[in-house]
PDB file of C-alpha atoms in Angstrom:
ATOM      1  CA  GLY A   1      -1.478  14.582   8.277  1.00 66.00           C
ATOM      2  CA  LEU A   2      -3.077  17.502   5.437  1.00 75.00           C
ATOM      3  CA  ILE A   3      -2.513  17.974   2.307  1.00 78.00           C
ATOM      4  CA  ASN A   4      -3.677  21.575   1.461  1.00 82.00           C
ATOM      5  CA  ASN A   5      -5.046  21.558   4.260  1.00 82.00           C
ATOM      6  CA  ARG A   6      -7.332  19.380   2.268  1.00 87.00           C
ATOM      7  CA  TYR A   7      -6.657  15.344   1.973  1.00 91.00           C
ATOM      8  CA  ALA A   8      -5.937  13.834   4.580  1.00 93.00           C
ATOM      9  CA  ARG A   9      -3.032  10.688   3.720  1.00 92.00           C
ATOM     10  CA  ARG A  10      -2.193   7.322   5.813  1.00 93.00           C
ATOM     11  CA  GLY A  11      -0.301   4.110   4.634  1.00 95.00           C
ATOM     12  CA  VAL A  12       0.044   1.052   5.660  1.00 97.00           C
ATOM     13  CA  PHE A  13       2.954  -1.014   4.810  1.00 97.00           C
ATOM     14  CA  GLU A  14       2.381  -5.210   5.444  1.00 97.00           C
ATOM     15  CA  ASN A  15       3.993  -8.225   5.196  1.00 97.00           C
ATOM     16  CA  VAL A  16       3.848 -10.132   1.990  1.00 98.00           C
ATOM     17  CA  ASN A  17       3.407 -14.177   1.653  1.00 98.00           C
ATOM     18  CA  ARG A  18       4.994 -16.393  -1.825  1.00 98.00           C
ATOM     19  CA  ASP A  19       4.085 -19.088  -3.375  1.00 98.00           C
ATOM     20  CA  GLY A  20       6.339 -22.136  -4.897  1.00 96.00           C
ATOM     21  CA  SER A  21       6.322 -20.783  -7.942  1.00 97.00           C
ATOM     22  CA  ASP A  22       7.403 -17.111  -6.275  1.00 96.00           C
ATOM     23  CA  ASN A  23       3.522 -15.550  -7.075  1.00 97.00           C
ATOM     24  CA  ILE A  24       2.403 -13.232  -4.005  1.00 97.00           C
ATOM     25  CA  VAL A  25      -1.021 -14.803  -2.398  1.00 97.00           C
ATOM     26  CA  THR A  26      -3.491 -13.554  -0.132  1.00 94.00           C
ATOM     27  CA  SER A  27      -2.825 -16.782   2.370  1.00 94.00           C
ATOM     28  CA  GLY A  28      -0.337 -19.821   2.325  1.00 96.00           C
ATOM     29  CA  GLY A  29       2.411 -19.234   0.327  1.00 97.00           C
ATOM     30  CA  THR A  30       5.844 -18.286   2.759  1.00 98.00           C
ATOM     31  CA  PHE A  31       6.509 -14.832   4.062  1.00 98.00           C
ATOM     32  CA  ASP A  32       8.621 -12.996   1.877  1.00 97.00           C
ATOM     33  CA  ALA A  33      11.175 -10.934   3.890  1.00 96.00           C
ATOM     34  CA  ASN A  34      12.464  -8.756   1.087  1.00 96.00           C
ATOM     35  CA  THR A  35       9.121  -7.892  -0.113  1.00 97.00           C
ATOM     36  CA  LYS A  36       6.292  -5.388   1.810  1.00 97.00           C
ATOM     37  CA  LYS A  37       2.921  -4.491   0.070  1.00 98.00           C
ATOM     38  CA  VAL A  38       1.986  -0.387   0.711  1.00 98.00           C
ATOM     39  CA  THR A  39      -1.104   0.494   0.246  1.00 98.00           C
ATOM     40  CA  VAL A  40      -1.586   4.650   0.442  1.00 96.00           C
ATOM     41  CA  TYR A  41      -4.635   5.974   1.319  1.00 95.00           C
ATOM     42  CA  VAL A  42      -5.878   9.657   0.606  1.00 95.00           C
ATOM     43  CA  GLY A  43      -9.674  10.786   1.528  1.00 95.00           C
ATOM     44  CA  TRP A  44     -10.917  14.404   0.935  1.00 93.00           C
ATOM     45  CA  PRO A  45     -14.796  15.745   3.013  1.00 90.00           C
ATOM     46  CA  SER A  46     -17.758  15.904  -0.186  1.00 89.00           C
ATOM     47  CA  ARG A  47     -20.911  16.911   0.218  1.00 91.00           C
ATOM     48  CA  SER A  48     -21.973  13.189   0.513  1.00 89.00           C
ATOM     49  CA  GLY A  49     -19.367  12.857   3.552  1.00 89.00           C
ATOM     50  CA  THR A  50     -15.659  11.742   2.874  1.00 88.00           C
ATOM     51  CA  GLN A  51     -14.323  10.350  -0.106  1.00 94.00           C
ATOM     52  CA  GLU A  52     -11.696   8.354  -0.005  1.00 94.00           C
ATOM     53  CA  ILE A  53      -8.987   6.236  -2.908  1.00 96.00           C
ATOM     54  CA  ASN A  54      -6.252   3.700  -2.873  1.00 97.00           C
ATOM     55  CA  ILE A  55      -2.765   3.115  -4.396  1.00 97.00           C
ATOM     56  CA  VAL A  56      -1.440  -0.074  -3.687  1.00 97.00           C
ATOM     57  CA  THR A  57       2.195  -1.019  -4.706  1.00 97.00           C
ATOM     58  CA  TYR A  58       4.813  -3.575  -3.734  1.00 97.00           C
ATOM     59  CA  VAL A  59       8.903  -2.610  -2.757  1.00 96.00           C
ATOM     60  CA  THR A  60      11.284  -5.172  -2.936  1.00 95.00           C
ATOM     61  CA  ASN A  61      15.544  -5.438  -1.483  1.00 92.00           C
ATOM     62  CA  TRP A  62      15.663  -6.083  -5.059  1.00 78.00           C
ATOM     63  CA  ARG A  63      19.881  -6.316  -3.979  1.00 79.00           C
ATOM     64  CA  GLN A  64      19.069  -9.683  -2.718  1.00 67.00           C
TER      65      GLN A  64
END
Protein backbone atom coordinates (compact mmCIF):
# COMPACT_ATOMS: atom_id res chain seq x y z
CA GLY A 1 0.00 0.00 0.00
CA LEU A 2 0.95 3.64 -0.28
CA ILE A 3 2.18 5.75 2.62
CA ASN A 4 1.26 9.46 2.33
CA ASN A 5 0.19 8.74 -1.28
CA ARG A 6 3.87 8.63 -2.27
CA TYR A 7 5.81 5.74 -0.75
CA ALA A 8 5.11 2.14 -1.72
CA ARG A 9 6.01 -0.61 0.72
CA ARG A 10 6.05 -4.37 0.59
CA GLY A 11 7.36 -7.12 2.81
CA VAL A 12 8.81 -10.54 1.98
CA PHE A 13 9.06 -13.40 4.49
CA GLU A 14 11.57 -16.19 3.84
CA ASN A 15 12.56 -19.41 5.55
CA VAL A 16 15.93 -19.60 7.32
CA ASN A 17 18.50 -22.42 7.41
CA ARG A 18 21.32 -22.83 9.93
CA ASP A 19 24.63 -24.65 9.78
CA GLY A 20 26.03 -27.02 12.42
CA SER A 21 27.31 -24.04 14.46
CA ASP A 22 23.82 -22.45 14.51
CA ASN A 23 24.82 -19.70 12.06
CA ILE A 24 22.29 -18.54 9.47
CA VAL A 25 23.34 -19.69 5.98
CA THR A 26 22.04 -18.76 2.52
CA SER A 27 22.41 -22.28 1.16
CA GLY A 28 22.60 -25.74 2.67
CA GLY A 29 22.13 -26.19 6.39
CA THR A 30 19.04 -27.27 8.26
CA PHE A 31 15.64 -25.57 8.21
CA ASP A 32 14.95 -23.46 11.33
CA ALA A 33 11.18 -23.48 11.92
CA ASN A 34 11.55 -20.82 14.66
CA THR A 35 13.24 -18.11 12.54
CA LYS A 36 12.06 -16.08 9.53
CA LYS A 37 13.96 -13.56 7.44
CA VAL A 38 11.90 -10.42 6.78
CA THR A 39 12.80 -7.92 4.06
CA VAL A 40 10.81 -4.67 3.90
CA TYR A 41 11.07 -2.62 0.72
CA VAL A 42 10.09 1.06 0.48
CA GLY A 43 9.99 2.77 -2.91
CA TRP A 44 9.17 6.26 -4.16
CA PRO A 45 9.11 8.06 -7.52
CA SER A 46 12.01 10.31 -8.48
CA ARG A 47 13.23 12.16 -11.56
CA SER A 48 15.41 9.21 -12.57
CA GLY A 49 12.71 6.58 -12.00
CA THR A 50 11.61 4.68 -8.94
CA GLN A 51 14.03 4.61 -6.02
CA GLU A 52 13.93 1.82 -3.45
CA ILE A 53 15.58 0.90 -0.17
CA ASN A 54 15.24 -2.24 1.86
CA ILE A 55 15.76 -3.35 5.45
CA VAL A 56 16.45 -6.95 6.42
CA THR A 57 15.79 -8.37 9.86
CA TYR A 58 15.16 -11.75 11.42
CA VAL A 59 12.27 -12.62 13.70
CA THR A 60 12.40 -15.61 16.01
CA ASN A 61 10.15 -17.61 18.24
CA TRP A 62 12.55 -16.91 21.10
CA ARG A 63 10.54 -18.86 23.68
CA GLN A 64 11.40 -22.16 21.97
